[in-house]
PDB file of C-alpha atoms in Angstrom:
ATOM      1  CA  UNK H   1     -34.936-149.834 -40.614  1.00 37.00           C
ATOM      2  CA  UNK H   2     -33.324-152.509 -38.471  1.00 50.00           C
ATOM      3  CA  UNK H   3     -32.150-155.575 -40.387  1.00 61.00           C
ATOM      4  CA  UNK H   4     -34.237-157.721 -38.055  1.00 61.00           C
ATOM      5  CA  UNK H   5     -37.414-155.917 -39.182  1.00 78.00           C
ATOM      6  CA  UNK H   6     -37.084-156.881 -42.850  1.00 92.00           C
ATOM      7  CA  UNK H   7     -40.230-158.668 -44.038  1.00 96.00           C
ATOM      8  CA  UNK H   8     -38.356-161.389 -45.877  1.00 98.00           C
ATOM      9  CA  UNK H   9     -41.411-163.277 -47.239  1.00 98.00           C
ATOM     10  CA  UNK H  10     -42.666-160.046 -48.821  1.00 98.00           C
ATOM     11  CA  UNK H  11     -39.168-159.250 -50.094  1.00 98.00           C
ATOM     12  CA  UNK H  12     -38.869-162.682 -51.735  1.00 98.00           C
ATOM     13  CA  UNK H  13     -42.204-162.107 -53.471  1.00 98.00           C
ATOM     14  CA  UNK H  14     -41.023-158.728 -54.777  1.00 98.00           C
ATOM     15  CA  UNK H  15     -37.777-160.246 -56.013  1.00 98.00           C
ATOM     16  CA  UNK H  16     -39.607-163.150 -57.680  1.00 98.00           C
ATOM     17  CA  UNK H  17     -41.598-160.638 -59.704  1.00 98.00           C
ATOM     18  CA  UNK H  18     -38.440-158.752 -60.740  1.00 97.00           C
ATOM     19  CA  UNK H  19     -36.030-161.643 -61.401  1.00 98.00           C
ATOM     20  CA  UNK H  20     -35.268-162.499 -65.020  1.00 98.00           C
ATOM     21  CA  UNK H  21     -33.110-165.595 -64.624  1.00 98.00           C
ATOM     22  CA  UNK H  22     -35.282-168.745 -64.316  1.00 98.00           C
ATOM     23  CA  UNK H  23     -33.217-170.244 -61.493  1.00 97.00           C
ATOM     24  CA  UNK H  24     -33.480-167.039 -59.467  1.00 98.00           C
ATOM     25  CA  UNK H  25     -37.212-166.927 -60.126  1.00 98.00           C
ATOM     26  CA  UNK H  26     -37.525-170.485 -58.856  1.00 98.00           C
ATOM     27  CA  UNK H  27     -35.455-169.685 -55.765  1.00 98.00           C
ATOM     28  CA  UNK H  28     -37.569-166.686 -54.770  1.00 98.00           C
ATOM     29  CA  UNK H  29     -40.858-168.434 -55.557  1.00 98.00           C
ATOM     30  CA  UNK H  30     -39.918-171.164 -53.071  1.00 98.00           C
ATOM     31  CA  UNK H  31     -40.341-168.388 -50.481  1.00 98.00           C
ATOM     32  CA  UNK H  32     -39.143-168.249 -46.920  1.00 98.00           C
ATOM     33  CA  UNK H  33     -40.746-168.865 -43.550  1.00 97.00           C
ATOM     34  CA  UNK H  34     -42.701-166.128 -41.842  1.00 96.00           C
ATOM     35  CA  UNK H  35     -40.772-164.003 -39.384  1.00 97.00           C
ATOM     36  CA  UNK H  36     -43.210-165.229 -36.727  1.00 97.00           C
ATOM     37  CA  UNK H  37     -42.103-168.824 -37.189  1.00 98.00           C
ATOM     38  CA  UNK H  38     -40.211-170.068 -34.147  1.00 98.00           C
ATOM     39  CA  UNK H  39     -36.576-171.113 -34.034  1.00 98.00           C
ATOM     40  CA  UNK H  40     -37.730-174.575 -33.010  1.00 98.00           C
ATOM     41  CA  UNK H  41     -39.736-174.906 -36.232  1.00 98.00           C
ATOM     42  CA  UNK H  42     -37.284-173.261 -38.631  1.00 98.00           C
ATOM     43  CA  UNK H  43     -35.351-174.922 -41.427  1.00 98.00           C
ATOM     44  CA  UNK H  44     -31.745-173.686 -41.617  1.00 98.00           C
ATOM     45  CA  UNK H  45     -28.800-174.238 -43.938  1.00 98.00           C
ATOM     46  CA  UNK H  46     -25.252-173.357 -42.907  1.00 98.00           C
ATOM     47  CA  UNK H  47     -23.268-171.886 -45.808  1.00 98.00           C
ATOM     48  CA  UNK H  48     -19.545-171.241 -46.145  1.00 97.00           C
ATOM     49  CA  UNK H  49     -17.316-170.078 -49.003  1.00 96.00           C
ATOM     50  CA  UNK H  50     -13.595-170.172 -49.568  1.00 92.00           C
ATOM     51  CA  UNK H  51     -12.516-167.327 -51.848  1.00 92.00           C
ATOM     52  CA  UNK H  52      -9.573-165.814 -53.694  1.00 88.00           C
ATOM     53  CA  UNK H  53      -9.590-162.866 -51.282  1.00 88.00           C
ATOM     54  CA  UNK H  54     -11.853-160.708 -49.120  1.00 88.00           C
ATOM     55  CA  UNK H  55     -13.113-158.179 -51.685  1.00 91.00           C
ATOM     56  CA  UNK H  56     -16.458-159.427 -53.001  1.00 94.00           C
ATOM     57  CA  UNK H  57     -16.384-156.818 -55.772  1.00 93.00           C
ATOM     58  CA  UNK H  58     -13.314-158.371 -57.373  1.00 89.00           C
ATOM     59  CA  UNK H  59     -12.467-161.655 -55.675  1.00 92.00           C
ATOM     60  CA  UNK H  60     -14.096-164.971 -56.525  1.00 93.00           C
ATOM     61  CA  UNK H  61     -15.573-168.021 -54.817  1.00 95.00           C
ATOM     62  CA  UNK H  62     -13.445-171.172 -55.116  1.00 93.00           C
ATOM     63  CA  UNK H  63     -15.356-173.614 -52.913  1.00 95.00           C
ATOM     64  CA  UNK H  64     -18.821-173.889 -51.391  1.00 97.00           C
ATOM     65  CA  UNK H  65     -19.962-175.955 -48.440  1.00 98.00           C
ATOM     66  CA  UNK H  66     -23.481-176.212 -47.057  1.00 98.00           C
ATOM     67  CA  UNK H  67     -25.208-178.262 -44.380  1.00 98.00           C
ATOM     68  CA  UNK H  68     -28.991-178.275 -43.767  1.00 98.00           C
ATOM     69  CA  UNK H  69     -30.116-178.429 -40.126  1.00 98.00           C
ATOM     70  CA  UNK H  70     -32.820-177.581 -37.592  1.00 98.00           C
ATOM     71  CA  UNK H  71     -32.917-176.739 -33.889  1.00 98.00           C
ATOM     72  CA  UNK H  72     -32.518-180.453 -33.100  1.00 97.00           C
ATOM     73  CA  UNK H  73     -30.836-182.151 -36.060  1.00 98.00           C
ATOM     74  CA  UNK H  74     -27.994-181.732 -38.545  1.00 98.00           C
ATOM     75  CA  UNK H  75     -28.574-183.484 -41.868  1.00 98.00           C
ATOM     76  CA  UNK H  76     -25.050-184.516 -42.829  1.00 97.00           C
ATOM     77  CA  UNK H  77     -26.260-186.788 -45.638  1.00 97.00           C
ATOM     78  CA  UNK H  78     -27.754-183.734 -47.363  1.00 98.00           C
ATOM     79  CA  UNK H  79     -24.533-181.713 -47.050  1.00 98.00           C
ATOM     80  CA  UNK H  80     -23.016-180.506 -50.309  1.00 98.00           C
ATOM     81  CA  UNK H  81     -19.575-179.349 -51.366  1.00 96.00           C
ATOM     82  CA  UNK H  82     -18.395-177.881 -54.665  1.00 96.00           C
ATOM     83  CA  UNK H  83     -15.074-176.676 -56.011  1.00 94.00           C
ATOM     84  CA  UNK H  84     -15.621-173.955 -58.618  1.00 94.00           C
ATOM     85  CA  UNK H  85     -13.251-172.279 -61.027  1.00 90.00           C
ATOM     86  CA  UNK H  86     -12.699-168.582 -60.296  1.00 85.00           C
ATOM     87  CA  UNK H  87     -12.536-165.981 -63.068  1.00 65.00           C
ATOM     88  CA  UNK H  88      -9.266-164.693 -61.607  1.00 58.00           C
ATOM     89  CA  UNK H  89      -6.081-166.459 -60.579  1.00 60.00           C
ATOM     90  CA  UNK H  90      -5.670-167.765 -57.077  1.00 55.00           C
ATOM     91  CA  UNK H  91      -3.437-165.527 -54.977  1.00 54.00           C
ATOM     92  CA  UNK H  92      -0.637-167.272 -53.122  1.00 51.00           C
ATOM     93  CA  UNK H  93      -1.946-165.823 -49.852  1.00 53.00           C
ATOM     94  CA  UNK H  94      -5.374-167.387 -50.364  1.00 50.00           C
ATOM     95  CA  UNK H  95      -3.821-170.756 -51.254  1.00 43.00           C
ATOM     96  CA  UNK H  96      -1.947-170.710 -47.947  1.00 36.00           C
ATOM     97  CA  UNK H  97      -5.233-170.072 -46.109  1.00 47.00           C
ATOM     98  CA  UNK H  98      -7.596-172.581 -47.712  1.00 47.00           C
ATOM     99  CA  UNK H  99      -5.139-174.996 -49.338  1.00 52.00           C
ATOM    100  CA  UNK H 100      -6.982-175.097 -52.685  1.00 63.00           C
ATOM    101  CA  UNK H 101      -4.452-175.065 -55.512  1.00 53.00           C
ATOM    102  CA  UNK H 102      -4.531-174.038 -59.169  1.00 56.00           C
ATOM    103  CA  UNK H 103      -4.515-177.668 -60.310  1.00 57.00           C
ATOM    104  CA  UNK H 104      -7.578-178.472 -58.166  1.00 65.00           C
ATOM    105  CA  UNK H 105      -9.736-175.758 -59.715  1.00 67.00           C
ATOM    106  CA  UNK H 106      -8.340-176.104 -63.248  1.00 70.00           C
ATOM    107  CA  UNK H 107     -11.019-178.623 -64.239  1.00 80.00           C
ATOM    108  CA  UNK H 108     -13.677-177.402 -61.806  1.00 89.00           C
ATOM    109  CA  UNK H 109     -16.915-175.967 -63.226  1.00 92.00           C
ATOM    110  CA  UNK H 110     -17.756-172.300 -63.240  1.00 94.00           C
ATOM    111  CA  UNK H 111     -20.124-171.177 -60.484  1.00 96.00           C
ATOM    112  CA  UNK H 112     -22.894-170.810 -63.067  1.00 96.00           C
ATOM    113  CA  UNK H 113     -22.781-174.588 -63.642  1.00 96.00           C
ATOM    114  CA  UNK H 114     -23.584-175.380 -59.996  1.00 97.00           C
ATOM    115  CA  UNK H 115     -26.066-172.548 -59.528  1.00 98.00           C
ATOM    116  CA  UNK H 116     -29.115-174.766 -59.942  1.00 98.00           C
ATOM    117  CA  UNK H 117     -28.224-177.319 -57.212  1.00 98.00           C
ATOM    118  CA  UNK H 118     -26.846-174.574 -54.972  1.00 98.00           C
ATOM    119  CA  UNK H 119     -30.046-172.520 -55.084  1.00 98.00           C
ATOM    120  CA  UNK H 120     -32.165-175.652 -54.703  1.00 98.00           C
ATOM    121  CA  UNK H 121     -30.220-176.575 -51.545  1.00 98.00           C
ATOM    122  CA  UNK H 122     -30.787-173.208 -49.864  1.00 98.00           C
ATOM    123  CA  UNK H 123     -34.305-172.512 -51.186  1.00 98.00           C
ATOM    124  CA  UNK H 124     -36.939-172.137 -48.471  1.00 98.00           C
ATOM    125  CA  UNK H 125     -34.345-172.227 -45.686  1.00 98.00           C
ATOM    126  CA  UNK H 126     -32.800-169.506 -43.537  1.00 98.00           C
ATOM    127  CA  UNK H 127     -29.111-169.320 -44.432  1.00 98.00           C
ATOM    128  CA  UNK H 128     -26.692-169.354 -41.478  1.00 98.00           C
ATOM    129  CA  UNK H 129     -23.181-167.925 -41.795  1.00 98.00           C
ATOM    130  CA  UNK H 130     -20.340-166.873 -39.550  1.00 98.00           C
ATOM    131  CA  UNK H 131     -19.902-163.210 -40.570  1.00 96.00           C
ATOM    132  CA  UNK H 132     -22.562-161.923 -42.926  1.00 96.00           C
ATOM    133  CA  UNK H 133     -20.181-159.707 -44.945  1.00 95.00           C
ATOM    134  CA  UNK H 134     -18.779-162.716 -46.818  1.00 95.00           C
ATOM    135  CA  UNK H 135     -21.339-165.182 -48.172  1.00 97.00           C
ATOM    136  CA  UNK H 136     -24.189-162.863 -49.136  1.00 97.00           C
ATOM    137  CA  UNK H 137     -22.136-160.187 -50.943  1.00 98.00           C
ATOM    138  CA  UNK H 138     -19.836-162.753 -52.558  1.00 97.00           C
ATOM    139  CA  UNK H 139     -22.740-164.720 -54.003  1.00 98.00           C
ATOM    140  CA  UNK H 140     -24.531-161.525 -55.025  1.00 98.00           C
ATOM    141  CA  UNK H 141     -21.514-160.116 -56.865  1.00 97.00           C
ATOM    142  CA  UNK H 142     -20.535-163.462 -58.371  1.00 97.00           C
ATOM    143  CA  UNK H 143     -23.987-163.824 -59.927  1.00 98.00           C
ATOM    144  CA  UNK H 144     -23.968-160.223 -61.070  1.00 97.00           C
ATOM    145  CA  UNK H 145     -20.796-160.925 -63.055  1.00 95.00           C
ATOM    146  CA  UNK H 146     -22.263-164.088 -64.600  1.00 96.00           C
ATOM    147  CA  UNK H 147     -25.989-163.583 -65.158  1.00 97.00           C
ATOM    148  CA  UNK H 148     -26.262-159.819 -64.737  1.00 97.00           C
ATOM    149  CA  UNK H 149     -28.509-160.287 -61.707  1.00 98.00           C
ATOM    150  CA  UNK H 150     -27.777-160.210 -57.986  1.00 97.00           C
ATOM    151  CA  UNK H 151     -29.347-162.214 -55.172  1.00 98.00           C
ATOM    152  CA  UNK H 152     -30.750-161.484 -51.718  1.00 98.00           C
ATOM    153  CA  UNK H 153     -31.643-163.964 -49.002  1.00 98.00           C
ATOM    154  CA  UNK H 154     -32.495-164.071 -45.314  1.00 98.00           C
ATOM    155  CA  UNK H 155     -29.672-165.077 -43.025  1.00 98.00           C
ATOM    156  CA  UNK H 156     -28.615-165.480 -39.417  1.00 98.00           C
ATOM    157  CA  UNK H 157     -25.065-164.528 -38.434  1.00 98.00           C
ATOM    158  CA  UNK H 158     -23.479-166.612 -35.659  1.00 98.00           C
ATOM    159  CA  UNK H 159     -20.740-163.999 -35.253  1.00 98.00           C
ATOM    160  CA  UNK H 160     -23.342-161.298 -34.582  1.00 97.00           C
ATOM    161  CA  UNK H 161     -25.073-163.523 -32.035  1.00 98.00           C
ATOM    162  CA  UNK H 162     -21.784-164.165 -30.262  1.00 97.00           C
ATOM    163  CA  UNK H 163     -20.847-160.491 -30.264  1.00 96.00           C
ATOM    164  CA  UNK H 164     -24.170-159.606 -28.638  1.00 94.00           C
ATOM    165  CA  UNK H 165     -23.768-162.356 -26.037  1.00 94.00           C
ATOM    166  CA  UNK H 166     -20.227-161.251 -25.151  1.00 94.00           C
ATOM    167  CA  UNK H 167     -21.238-157.609 -24.922  1.00 91.00           C
ATOM    168  CA  UNK H 168     -24.054-158.533 -22.559  1.00 90.00           C
ATOM    169  CA  UNK H 169     -21.645-160.567 -20.419  1.00 86.00           C
ATOM    170  CA  UNK H 170     -19.153-157.681 -20.285  1.00 77.00           C
ATOM    171  CA  UNK H 171     -21.812-155.405 -18.765  1.00 67.00           C
ATOM    172  CA  UNK H 172     -22.057-151.657 -18.344  1.00 54.00           C
ATOM    173  CA  UNK H 173     -18.909-151.292 -16.239  1.00 59.00           C
ATOM    174  CA  UNK H 174     -16.889-153.321 -18.701  1.00 62.00           C
ATOM    175  CA  UNK H 175     -18.022-151.100 -21.525  1.00 62.00           C
ATOM    176  CA  UNK H 176     -17.054-147.991 -19.549  1.00 56.00           C
ATOM    177  CA  UNK H 177     -13.624-149.456 -18.897  1.00 58.00           C
ATOM    178  CA  UNK H 178     -13.200-150.377 -22.543  1.00 63.00           C
ATOM    179  CA  UNK H 179     -12.788-154.080 -21.877  1.00 69.00           C
ATOM    180  CA  UNK H 180     -12.481-156.195 -25.012  1.00 75.00           C
ATOM    181  CA  UNK H 181     -15.249-158.716 -25.591  1.00 80.00           C
ATOM    182  CA  UNK H 182     -12.985-161.531 -26.802  1.00 91.00           C
ATOM    183  CA  UNK H 183     -12.282-163.294 -30.078  1.00 96.00           C
ATOM    184  CA  UNK H 184     -15.097-163.801 -32.577  1.00 97.00           C
ATOM    185  CA  UNK H 185     -13.237-166.350 -34.697  1.00 96.00           C
ATOM    186  CA  UNK H 186     -15.346-169.403 -35.459  1.00 96.00           C
ATOM    187  CA  UNK H 187     -13.048-171.760 -33.546  1.00 96.00           C
ATOM    188  CA  UNK H 188     -12.944-169.499 -30.473  1.00 97.00           C
ATOM    189  CA  UNK H 189     -16.712-169.068 -30.484  1.00 97.00           C
ATOM    190  CA  UNK H 190     -17.153-172.842 -30.620  1.00 98.00           C
ATOM    191  CA  UNK H 191     -14.739-173.340 -27.713  1.00 97.00           C
ATOM    192  CA  UNK H 192     -16.991-171.256 -25.431  1.00 97.00           C
ATOM    193  CA  UNK H 193     -19.705-173.885 -25.867  1.00 98.00           C
ATOM    194  CA  UNK H 194     -17.319-176.824 -25.445  1.00 98.00           C
ATOM    195  CA  UNK H 195     -17.684-177.801 -29.095  1.00 98.00           C
ATOM    196  CA  UNK H 196     -14.784-179.867 -30.494  1.00 96.00           C
ATOM    197  CA  UNK H 197     -12.029-178.184 -32.533  1.00 94.00           C
ATOM    198  CA  UNK H 198     -12.147-178.685 -36.288  1.00 93.00           C
ATOM    199  CA  UNK H 199      -9.674-177.853 -39.014  1.00 85.00           C
ATOM    200  CA  UNK H 200     -10.400-174.388 -40.409  1.00 77.00           C
ATOM    201  CA  UNK H 201     -10.698-172.876 -43.902  1.00 79.00           C
ATOM    202  CA  UNK H 202     -12.431-175.838 -45.487  1.00 91.00           C
ATOM    203  CA  UNK H 203     -15.876-174.811 -46.722  1.00 95.00           C
ATOM    204  CA  UNK H 204     -17.571-178.111 -45.850  1.00 96.00           C
ATOM    205  CA  UNK H 205     -16.034-178.331 -42.383  1.00 96.00           C
ATOM    206  CA  UNK H 206     -16.694-174.668 -41.632  1.00 96.00           C
ATOM    207  CA  UNK H 207     -20.345-175.019 -42.685  1.00 98.00           C
ATOM    208  CA  UNK H 208     -20.751-177.943 -40.281  1.00 98.00           C
ATOM    209  CA  UNK H 209     -18.934-175.997 -37.554  1.00 98.00           C
ATOM    210  CA  UNK H 210     -21.274-173.040 -38.096  1.00 98.00           C
ATOM    211  CA  UNK H 211     -24.379-175.252 -37.913  1.00 98.00           C
ATOM    212  CA  UNK H 212     -23.211-176.758 -34.622  1.00 98.00           C
ATOM    213  CA  UNK H 213     -22.345-173.331 -33.259  1.00 98.00           C
ATOM    214  CA  UNK H 214     -25.810-171.939 -33.968  1.00 98.00           C
ATOM    215  CA  UNK H 215     -27.459-174.937 -32.323  1.00 98.00           C
ATOM    216  CA  UNK H 216     -25.359-174.314 -29.203  1.00 98.00           C
ATOM    217  CA  UNK H 217     -25.987-170.561 -29.218  1.00 98.00           C
ATOM    218  CA  UNK H 218     -29.729-171.019 -29.533  1.00 98.00           C
ATOM    219  CA  UNK H 219     -29.841-173.391 -26.581  1.00 97.00           C
ATOM    220  CA  UNK H 220     -27.731-171.098 -24.393  1.00 97.00           C
ATOM    221  CA  UNK H 221     -29.300-167.751 -25.259  1.00 97.00           C
ATOM    222  CA  UNK H 222     -32.776-168.326 -26.729  1.00 97.00           C
ATOM    223  CA  UNK H 223     -35.930-170.348 -26.327  1.00 97.00           C
ATOM    224  CA  UNK H 224     -37.286-172.643 -29.007  1.00 98.00           C
ATOM    225  CA  UNK H 225     -40.380-170.423 -29.282  1.00 98.00           C
ATOM    226  CA  UNK H 226     -38.314-167.288 -30.075  1.00 98.00           C
ATOM    227  CA  UNK H 227     -39.385-165.914 -33.441  1.00 97.00           C
ATOM    228  CA  UNK H 228     -37.093-165.912 -36.448  1.00 97.00           C
ATOM    229  CA  UNK H 229     -37.419-162.172 -36.913  1.00 96.00           C
ATOM    230  CA  UNK H 230     -35.529-161.660 -33.675  1.00 96.00           C
ATOM    231  CA  UNK H 231     -32.392-163.015 -35.316  1.00 97.00           C
ATOM    232  CA  UNK H 232     -32.484-162.875 -39.082  1.00 98.00           C
ATOM    233  CA  UNK H 233     -31.082-160.029 -41.116  1.00 97.00           C
TER     234      UNK H 233
END
C-alpha cells in the first residue's frame, strides 16, 4: 500500500485502543484530520530533532523544536524548544554539528519528563519534517526504550515534496541522461523559493525553516483545496 493511502484517522483509533501509556492514549484519542481535509484547512506542526547520531535504534534525541502553522500563518508564540538528556554520551562529531555540549544537557530532563507537553503540542496536527527517516523513528524508538511503547503519527516530508518537484522539472530526457536533481538539504531547498538563509542544526530554527519551506512548496506546487491524503505518509 502506498504511504499516501494510509487511513490515518482509522489508524489513530486502532492505536488508541491498543496503547497502554495514558499520554499515548490521550494523543491518539485527539485524532487527526480526515484525509479529505484540504491543505488550506489543515493544522500543521513542524518538528525537528537534534540527536547524538543518525541511528534511531541506538542514538538519542538531545533537543526538540516545534512550530505550529497553517497554510497562511506560522504561530511563533506557540513554538516550543526542549533540551533533553540522552541515555548515551554525546559523540564529539554530533557536538560539532549541533553545538550542544555535555554541560548543557547535564541538568536537562529525560525525554520522558517532556513527553506530556510534546505530545500535547503535536496532537491533532499533521507533523511536518524535512526527511521522514529521522523524527518519526527517533521518537518511536526513544519511547520504546522508556515506556516500552512506540508511537506512530501522520506526517508530511518537505524533502520528499522537493524531490518530486525536482524530478518533474528534470523531465524524461533528463532522467534518461542521468542528470542529478540537485541538493535536497534544507537550506538549498529554501533557496529555490527565495527564503532567507538561517543557521542550521538548531532544532528550533530548523523547525521554523521547515514550516516556511512547506508553505512555499504548497503555494508553488499545490492548490489550497488539495487533499491531505495526497501528501501525508
